[in-house]
CSV table of C-alpha atoms and ligand atoms in Angstrom, one decimal:
chain,number,residue,atom,x,y,z
A,386,MET,CA,133.1,102.9,-11.7
A,387,MET,CA,136.9,103.2,-11.0
A,388,ASN,CA,138.5,106.6,-11.4
A,389,THR,CA,141.1,107.0,-14.0
A,390,HIS,CA,144.6,107.3,-12.7
A,391,ALA,CA,144.6,111.0,-13.5
A,392,GLU,CA,141.4,111.6,-11.6
A,393,ALA,CA,142.6,109.6,-8.6
A,394,THR,CA,145.7,111.6,-8.3
A,395,ALA,CA,144.4,115.1,-9.4
A,396,ASP,CA,144.5,116.3,-5.7
A,397,GLY,CA,148.3,115.9,-5.6
A,398,PHE,CA,150.9,113.3,-4.6
A,399,VAL,CA,151.0,111.3,-1.4
A,400,ILE,CA,154.0,110.5,0.8
A,401,VAL,CA,153.8,106.9,2.1
A,402,GLY,CA,156.3,106.3,4.8
A,403,GLU,CA,157.8,103.0,5.8
A,404,ASP,CA,155.4,102.7,8.8
A,405,ILE,CA,152.4,103.1,6.6
A,406,CYS,CA,153.7,100.5,4.1
A,407,GLU,CA,154.1,98.0,6.9
A,408,LYS,CA,150.5,98.7,8.0
A,409,VAL,CA,148.7,98.6,4.7
A,410,ILE,CA,150.2,96.0,2.4
A,411,SER,CA,149.9,92.3,3.1
A,412,ARG,CA,151.9,89.4,1.7
A,413,ALA,CA,148.9,88.4,-0.3
A,414,ASP,CA,148.7,91.9,-1.9
A,415,ALA,CA,152.4,91.7,-2.7
A,416,PHE,CA,152.1,88.2,-4.2
A,417,ASP,CA,149.2,89.3,-6.5
A,418,ALA,CA,151.0,92.5,-7.6
A,419,VAL,CA,154.3,90.6,-8.4
A,420,GLU,CA,152.5,87.8,-10.1
A,421,ALA,CA,150.6,90.2,-12.3
A,422,VAL,CA,153.6,92.2,-13.2
A,423,PHE,CA,155.7,89.1,-14.1
A,424,ALA,CA,152.7,88.0,-16.3
A,425,ALA,CA,152.6,91.5,-18.0
A,426,MET,CA,156.4,91.4,-18.6
A,427,ALA,CA,156.1,88.1,-20.3
A,428,ARG,CA,153.2,89.4,-22.5
A,429,GLY,CA,155.3,92.4,-23.5
A,430,ASP,CA,152.9,94.7,-21.7
A,431,ALA,CA,155.5,95.9,-19.1
A,432,TYR,CA,159.2,96.6,-19.4
A,433,ASN,CA,162.1,97.5,-17.2
A,434,PHE,CA,164.3,100.4,-18.2
A,435,PRO,CA,168.1,99.9,-18.1
A,436,VAL,CA,169.4,99.8,-14.6
A,437,VAL,CA,171.8,102.5,-13.4
A,438,ARG,CA,174.1,101.6,-10.5
A,439,GLU,CA,177.1,103.6,-9.6
A,440,ALA,CA,179.8,103.7,-6.9
A,441,ILE,CA,179.4,107.4,-6.1
A,442,GLY,CA,182.8,107.8,-4.4
A,443,HIS,CA,181.3,109.1,-1.2
A,444,ALA,CA,180.5,107.2,2.0
A,445,ASP,CA,181.6,104.0,0.1
A,446,ALA,CA,178.0,104.0,-1.3
A,447,LEU,CA,176.4,102.3,-4.3
A,448,TYR,CA,173.5,104.3,-5.7
A,449,GLY,CA,171.2,103.8,-8.6
A,450,PHE,CA,167.8,103.6,-10.2
A,451,LYS,CA,165.5,100.8,-11.3
A,452,GLY,CA,162.5,102.0,-13.3
A,453,GLY,CA,159.9,100.8,-15.8
A,454,PHE,CA,156.4,101.0,-17.1
A,455,ASP,CA,153.5,98.6,-16.8
A,456,ARG,CA,150.8,99.4,-19.4
A,457,THR,CA,148.4,96.9,-17.8
A,458,GLY,CA,148.9,97.9,-14.2
A,459,LEU,CA,149.6,101.5,-15.2
A,460,SER,CA,152.6,101.9,-12.9
A,461,LEU,CA,155.3,104.2,-14.1
A,462,GLY,CA,158.3,105.3,-12.1
A,463,LEU,CA,161.5,104.3,-10.5
A,464,LYS,CA,163.1,103.1,-7.3
A,465,ALA,CA,166.1,105.2,-6.3
A,466,GLY,CA,168.5,104.0,-3.7
A,467,GLY,CA,171.4,101.7,-2.9
A,468,TYR,CA,173.7,100.5,-0.3
A,469,TRP,CA,175.5,102.6,2.4
A,470,PRO,CA,177.8,100.3,4.4
A,471,GLY,CA,178.3,102.8,7.2
A,472,ASN,CA,174.6,103.2,8.0
A,473,MET,CA,174.5,100.4,10.6
A,474,ALA,CA,176.9,102.4,12.8
A,475,ARG,CA,174.4,105.3,12.6
A,476,GLY,CA,171.5,103.1,13.6
A,477,LEU,CA,170.1,103.0,10.0
A,478,THR,CA,169.6,100.1,7.5
A,479,ASN,CA,172.4,99.8,5.0
A,480,HIS,CA,170.0,99.4,2.1
A,481,GLN,CA,168.0,102.6,1.5
A,482,SER,CA,165.5,103.2,-1.2
A,483,THR,CA,162.5,105.3,-2.2
A,484,VAL,CA,160.0,104.7,-4.9
A,485,PHE,CA,158.7,107.5,-7.1
A,486,LEU,CA,155.4,106.9,-8.9
A,487,PHE,CA,154.1,109.1,-11.7
A,488,ASP,CA,150.7,109.4,-13.3
A,489,PRO,CA,151.1,107.7,-16.7
A,490,ASP,CA,148.4,109.9,-18.2
A,491,THR,CA,150.0,113.3,-17.2
A,492,GLY,CA,153.5,112.6,-16.0
A,493,ARG,CA,152.7,114.2,-12.6
A,494,LEU,CA,154.2,112.8,-9.5
A,495,SER,CA,151.6,110.6,-7.8
A,496,ALA,CA,153.4,109.1,-4.8
A,497,LEU,CA,156.7,109.0,-2.9
A,498,VAL,CA,156.8,105.6,-1.2
A,499,GLY,CA,159.4,104.2,1.3
A,500,GLY,CA,161.2,101.4,-0.4
A,501,ASN,CA,162.9,99.5,2.3
A,502,TYR,CA,160.1,97.3,3.7
A,503,LEU,CA,158.6,96.9,0.2
A,504,THR,CA,161.9,95.6,-1.2
A,505,ALA,CA,161.9,92.7,1.3
A,506,LEU,CA,158.2,92.1,0.7
A,507,ARG,CA,158.4,92.1,-3.1
A,508,THR,CA,161.5,89.9,-3.1
A,509,ALA,CA,159.8,87.4,-0.9
A,510,ALA,CA,156.7,87.6,-3.2
A,511,SER,CA,159.0,86.8,-6.2
A,512,SER,CA,160.3,83.4,-4.8
A,513,SER,CA,156.8,82.8,-3.5
A,514,VAL,CA,155.3,83.2,-7.0
A,515,SER,CA,157.9,80.8,-8.4
A,516,ILE,CA,157.0,78.2,-5.7
A,517,ALA,CA,153.3,78.6,-6.4
A,518,HIS,CA,153.8,77.9,-10.1
A,519,LEU,CA,156.8,75.5,-10.2
A,520,ALA,CA,157.2,73.5,-6.9
A,521,ARG,CA,155.8,70.0,-6.6
A,522,GLU,CA,152.3,70.1,-5.0
A,523,ASP,CA,153.5,67.6,-2.3
A,524,SER,CA,156.5,69.6,-1.2
A,525,LYS,CA,156.9,69.2,2.6
A,526,VAL,CA,160.4,70.4,3.5
A,527,LEU,CA,161.7,73.9,2.8
A,528,GLY,CA,165.5,74.5,2.7
A,529,MET,CA,166.7,78.0,3.6
A,530,VAL,CA,170.3,79.0,2.6
A,531,GLY,CA,170.8,82.4,4.2
A,532,ALA,CA,169.8,83.9,7.5
A,533,GLY,CA,170.0,87.7,7.0
A,534,HIS,CA,167.4,90.4,6.8
A,535,GLN,CA,165.6,89.0,3.7
A,536,SER,CA,165.5,85.4,4.9
A,537,THR,CA,162.6,85.8,7.4
A,538,PHE,CA,160.5,87.5,4.8
A,539,GLN,CA,161.3,84.7,2.3
A,540,LEU,CA,160.4,82.1,4.9
A,541,ARG,CA,157.1,83.6,5.8
A,542,ALA,CA,156.0,84.0,2.1
A,543,ALA,CA,157.2,80.6,1.0
A,544,VAL,CA,155.4,78.6,3.6
A,545,GLU,CA,152.1,80.0,2.4
A,546,GLN,CA,152.4,78.3,-0.9
A,547,ARG,CA,152.6,74.6,0.0
A,548,ASP,CA,151.8,72.5,3.0
A,549,PHE,CA,155.3,72.6,4.5
A,550,GLU,CA,156.0,70.7,7.7
A,551,LYS,CA,159.7,71.4,8.3
A,552,VAL,CA,162.4,74.0,7.6
A,553,VAL,CA,166.0,72.9,7.2
A,554,ALA,CA,168.5,75.7,7.1
A,555,TRP,CA,172.2,76.4,6.6
A,556,ASN,CA,174.0,79.7,6.6
A,557,PRO,CA,177.7,80.5,6.1
A,558,HIS,CA,177.5,82.4,9.5
A,559,PRO,CA,175.7,79.8,11.7
A,560,GLU,CA,175.3,82.3,14.6
A,561,MET,CA,172.6,84.0,12.5
A,562,LEU,CA,170.4,80.9,12.3
A,563,PRO,CA,168.5,81.1,15.6
A,564,ARG,CA,166.6,84.2,14.4
A,565,LEU,CA,165.3,82.2,11.4
A,566,GLY,CA,164.6,79.3,13.7
A,567,ALA,CA,162.4,81.5,15.9
A,568,VAL,CA,160.3,82.5,12.9
A,569,ALA,CA,159.9,78.9,11.8
A,570,GLU,CA,158.8,78.1,15.4
A,571,GLU,CA,156.3,81.0,15.4
A,572,LEU,CA,154.9,79.6,12.2
A,573,GLY,CA,154.5,76.1,13.8
A,574,LEU,CA,157.1,74.4,11.7
A,575,ALA,CA,159.9,72.1,12.8
A,576,PHE,CA,163.3,73.6,12.3
A,577,GLU,CA,166.7,71.9,11.9
A,578,ALA,CA,170.1,73.5,11.3
A,579,VAL,CA,171.9,71.2,8.8
A,580,SER,CA,174.9,70.9,6.6
A,581,PRO,CA,174.4,72.2,3.0
A,582,GLU,CA,174.6,68.6,1.7
A,583,ASP,CA,171.9,67.5,4.1
A,584,LEU,CA,169.8,70.5,3.2
A,585,GLY,CA,169.9,69.3,-0.5
A,586,ALA,CA,169.1,65.7,0.6
A,587,GLN,CA,166.0,66.7,2.6
A,588,ALA,CA,164.5,69.8,0.9
A,589,ASP,CA,161.7,69.7,-1.7
A,590,VAL,CA,162.0,73.5,-2.1
A,591,ILE,CA,165.2,75.6,-1.6
A,592,ILE,CA,165.6,79.3,-1.3
A,593,THR,CA,169.1,80.8,-1.5
A,594,ILE,CA,169.3,84.4,-0.2
A,595,THR,CA,172.9,85.3,0.7
A,596,SER,CA,175.5,87.8,-0.4
A,597,ALA,CA,177.9,85.0,-1.6
A,598,PHE,CA,180.4,85.4,-4.4
A,599,GLU,CA,181.1,81.7,-4.8
A,600,PRO,CA,178.9,78.6,-5.1
A,601,LEU,CA,177.5,77.5,-1.7
A,602,ILE,CA,175.3,74.7,-3.1
A,603,MET,CA,176.7,72.0,-5.4
A,604,ALA,CA,174.8,70.4,-8.3
A,605,ASP,CA,175.1,66.9,-6.9
A,606,TRP,CA,173.5,67.8,-3.6
A,607,ILE,CA,170.1,68.6,-5.2
A,608,ARG,CA,167.5,65.8,-5.5
A,609,PRO,CA,165.4,65.2,-8.6
A,610,GLY,CA,162.0,67.0,-8.2
A,611,THR,CA,163.5,69.9,-6.2
A,612,HIS,CA,162.4,73.5,-6.9
A,613,ILE,CA,165.2,76.0,-6.1
A,614,ALA,CA,164.7,79.8,-6.0
A,615,CYS,CA,168.1,81.6,-6.3
A,616,MET,CA,167.4,85.1,-4.8
A,617,GLY,CA,170.6,86.5,-3.5
A,618,THR,CA,172.5,87.1,-6.7
A,619,ASP,CA,171.6,90.6,-8.0
A,620,THR,CA,175.0,92.0,-9.0
A,621,LYS,CA,177.8,91.0,-11.4
A,622,GLY,CA,180.2,88.6,-9.6
A,623,LYS,CA,177.8,87.4,-7.0
A,624,GLN,CA,177.1,83.6,-7.0
A,625,GLU,CA,175.2,81.1,-4.8
A,626,VAL,CA,175.0,77.8,-6.7
A,627,ASP,CA,177.2,75.5,-8.8
A,628,PRO,CA,176.7,76.5,-12.5
A,629,ALA,CA,176.5,72.7,-13.3
A,630,LEU,CA,173.1,72.7,-11.6
A,631,PHE,CA,171.7,74.7,-14.6
A,632,SER,CA,172.4,71.8,-16.9
A,633,ARG,CA,170.2,69.5,-14.7
A,634,ALA,CA,167.4,72.0,-14.3
A,635,THR,CA,164.6,73.7,-16.2
A,636,VAL,CA,165.5,77.3,-15.7
A,637,PHE,CA,163.1,80.3,-15.2
A,638,ALA,CA,163.8,83.9,-14.3
A,639,ASP,CA,161.9,87.1,-13.5
A,640,GLU,CA,163.6,88.8,-16.5
A,641,VAL,CA,165.9,86.9,-18.8
A,642,ALA,CA,168.1,89.9,-19.7
A,643,GLN,CA,168.8,90.6,-16.0
A,644,SER,CA,169.2,86.9,-15.2
A,645,ILE,CA,172.1,86.5,-17.6
A,646,SER,CA,173.8,89.9,-16.8
A,647,ILE,CA,173.5,90.3,-13.0
A,648,GLY,CA,171.6,87.2,-11.9
A,649,GLU,CA,172.6,83.7,-10.9
A,650,ALA,CA,172.6,82.6,-14.6
A,651,GLN,CA,175.4,85.0,-15.4
A,652,HIS,CA,177.9,82.2,-14.5
A,653,ALA,CA,176.2,79.3,-16.3
A,654,VAL,CA,175.6,81.3,-19.4
A,655,GLY,CA,179.1,82.8,-19.3
A,656,GLN,CA,180.6,79.3,-19.0
A,657,GLY,CA,178.5,77.9,-21.8
A,658,VAL,CA,176.6,75.5,-19.5
A,659,ILE,CA,173.3,76.8,-20.9
A,660,ALA,CA,172.3,79.4,-23.4
A,661,GLU,CA,170.1,82.5,-22.9
A,662,SER,CA,167.4,80.8,-24.9
A,663,ASP,CA,167.3,78.0,-22.3
A,664,ILE,CA,165.8,80.5,-19.8
A,665,THR,CA,162.0,81.1,-19.6
A,666,PRO,CA,160.4,84.1,-18.0
A,667,VAL,CA,158.3,82.8,-15.1
A,668,GLY,CA,155.5,85.0,-16.5
A,669,ALA,CA,155.1,82.6,-19.4
A,670,VAL,CA,154.1,79.9,-16.9
A,671,ILE,CA,151.7,82.3,-15.2
A,672,ASN,CA,150.2,83.2,-18.6
A,673,GLY,CA,150.0,79.5,-19.5
A,674,THR,CA,152.2,79.8,-22.6
A,675,HIS,CA,154.8,77.5,-20.9
A,676,GLY,CA,153.7,74.4,-19.1
A,677,GLY,CA,156.1,74.9,-16.2
A,678,ARG,CA,157.2,71.8,-14.3
A,679,GLY,CA,157.0,68.7,-16.6
A,680,SER,CA,157.3,65.9,-14.1
A,681,ASP,CA,157.8,65.1,-10.4
A,682,GLU,CA,161.5,64.2,-11.2
A,683,GLU,CA,162.3,67.6,-12.9
A,684,ILE,CA,164.5,70.1,-11.1
A,685,THR,CA,163.1,73.6,-11.6
A,686,LEU,CA,165.4,76.6,-10.9
A,687,PHE,CA,164.1,80.2,-10.6
A,688,ASP,CA,166.6,83.0,-10.9
A,689,GLY,CA,165.0,86.0,-9.1
A,690,THR,CA,167.1,89.0,-9.8
A,691,GLY,CA,164.8,91.7,-8.6
A,692,VAL,CA,163.3,94.1,-11.2
A,693,GLY,CA,162.2,97.7,-10.9
A,694,LEU,CA,158.6,96.8,-12.0
A,695,GLN,CA,158.2,94.7,-8.8
A,696,ASP,CA,159.0,97.7,-6.7
A,697,LEU,CA,156.5,99.9,-8.7
A,698,ALA,CA,153.8,97.2,-8.5
A,699,VAL,CA,153.9,96.9,-4.7
A,700,ALA,CA,154.4,100.7,-4.2
A,701,ALA,CA,151.4,101.4,-6.3
A,702,VAL,CA,149.3,99.0,-4.1
A,703,ALA,CA,150.7,100.6,-0.9
A,704,ALA,CA,149.9,104.2,-2.2
A,705,ARG,CA,146.3,103.2,-3.2
A,706,LEU,CA,145.6,101.5,0.1
A,707,ALA,CA,147.0,104.4,2.1
A,708,ARG,CA,144.8,106.8,0.2
A,709,GLU,CA,141.7,104.6,0.5
A,710,GLN,CA,142.3,104.2,4.2
A,711,GLY,CA,142.8,107.9,4.7
A,712,LEU,CA,146.3,107.5,6.1
A,713,VAL,CA,147.9,110.1,3.8
A,714,THR,CA,147.2,113.6,2.9
A,715,PRO,CA,147.7,114.6,-0.8
A,716,VAL,CA,150.3,117.4,-1.3
A,717,THR,CA,150.3,119.7,-4.2
A,718,PHE,CA,153.3,121.6,-5.7
B,767,NAD,P1,172.1,90.6,5.0
B,767,NAD,O1,173.3,91.4,5.0
B,767,NAD,O2,171.1,90.8,6.0
B,767,NAD,O3,172.5,89.0,5.1
B,767,NAD,C1,173.5,88.5,4.3
B,767,NAD,C2,173.4,87.0,4.2
B,767,NAD,O4,174.5,86.5,3.3
B,767,NAD,C3,173.6,86.2,5.5
B,767,NAD,O5,172.9,85.0,5.4
B,767,NAD,C4,175.1,86.1,5.5
B,767,NAD,O6,175.5,85.0,6.4
B,767,NAD,C5,175.4,85.8,4.1
B,767,NAD,N1,176.7,86.3,3.7
B,767,NAD,C6,177.3,87.5,3.9
B,767,NAD,N2,178.5,87.5,3.3
B,767,NAD,C7,178.7,86.4,2.7
B,767,NAD,C8,179.8,85.8,1.9
B,767,NAD,N3,180.8,86.5,1.6
B,767,NAD,N4,179.6,84.6,1.4
B,767,NAD,C9,178.5,83.9,1.6
B,767,NAD,N5,177.4,84.3,2.4
B,767,NAD,C10,177.6,85.5,2.9
B,767,NAD,O7,171.5,90.7,3.5
B,767,NAD,P2,170.0,90.5,3.0
B,767,NAD,O8,169.3,91.8,3.1
B,767,NAD,O9,169.4,89.4,3.7
B,767,NAD,O10,170.3,90.2,1.5
B,767,NAD,C11,170.8,88.9,1.1
B,767,NAD,C12,171.1,89.0,-0.4
B,767,NAD,O11,169.9,89.2,-1.1
B,767,NAD,C13,172.1,90.2,-0.8
B,767,NAD,O12,173.0,89.6,-1.7
B,767,NAD,C14,171.1,91.2,-1.5
B,767,NAD,O13,171.8,92.0,-2.4
B,767,NAD,C15,170.2,90.2,-2.1
B,767,NAD,N6,168.9,90.8,-2.5
B,767,NAD,C16,168.3,90.4,-3.6
B,767,NAD,C17,167.1,90.9,-4.0
B,767,NAD,C18,166.4,90.4,-5.3
B,767,NAD,O14,165.4,91.0,-5.7
B,767,NAD,N7,166.9,89.3,-5.9
B,767,NAD,C19,166.4,91.8,-3.2
B,767,NAD,C20,167.0,92.2,-2.0
B,767,NAD,C21,168.2,91.7,-1.6
């Protein structure tokens, strides 16, 4: 029989570094964890706490917390971290985060988990879950808008969901595309750098993962039947797609409240193109309370804003696997 959470962590908390995270958790593990937590959120069994994000007035940094509790998965805690623009010059990643997990039975710290690798993994799992549940089964061409750090994680996770044959890509900074092309080649997929209009004309599934503050993809460029996962917009003011696309699409989100405040839907809702009530949590599709895609002609749009519960879900898996594999030594204090 499985131990209770309290029994499993009675020997202290574990420290799971970035290198151990990379070793123990697979894309399939992350997919399952994120799918389960989206489902729990839609059932009302898991909720995200209000996000704190502050410009701290030092090192030009943005710092904050994303936390929550999942009663089903029993993950309680927070991800603390943010963005330090000067880090690159120090040989460090600009995004830095750490996940703190607590035993929900006792409130004791159960794990400290490096959050950098897991953030990329859980963000890719999010669009991947949306593709699994919303894209047409016969999708063959994947369109990638963006070629930064997250994009290769997105590509690797997405191509596991459908029988893709080709990747078409566009990035505002074209010199970044060859790195993405190399990953497509490694995965045995044809790769073509195209214009954004051509990307819309060819792609069955599109992922946007940029730091844009204005629309890069216009509504008219998107074909009927396309599934588009908008993943880059996670802050007020950011924007990747034309708000008019929302009126042509059936719209889903990881969390509706975050979608309309800091997600891609902030613009469409703000401009009255759609209402908050037009957005469905993707967890409802996972739970079968929403039918998902209605026809091969329908455009489905997923607004993946990135919620704290995703971080807790994958961090809990990484901590459990690290313990099971004897890669960490519990610490008491
Ligand atoms: P990165 O810095 O490695 O790459 C940035 C990407 O955005 C590149 O494709 C670049 O060409 C493009 N870009 C940069 N400035 C731009 C501008 N002004 N206009 C248009 N495009 C621009 O970043 P990354 O780690 O790949 O992250 C990409 C985006 O994803 C960021 O906005 C980040 O905040 C967001 N993100 C979202 C989640 C989530 O859960 N939804 C999680 C992690 C990151």
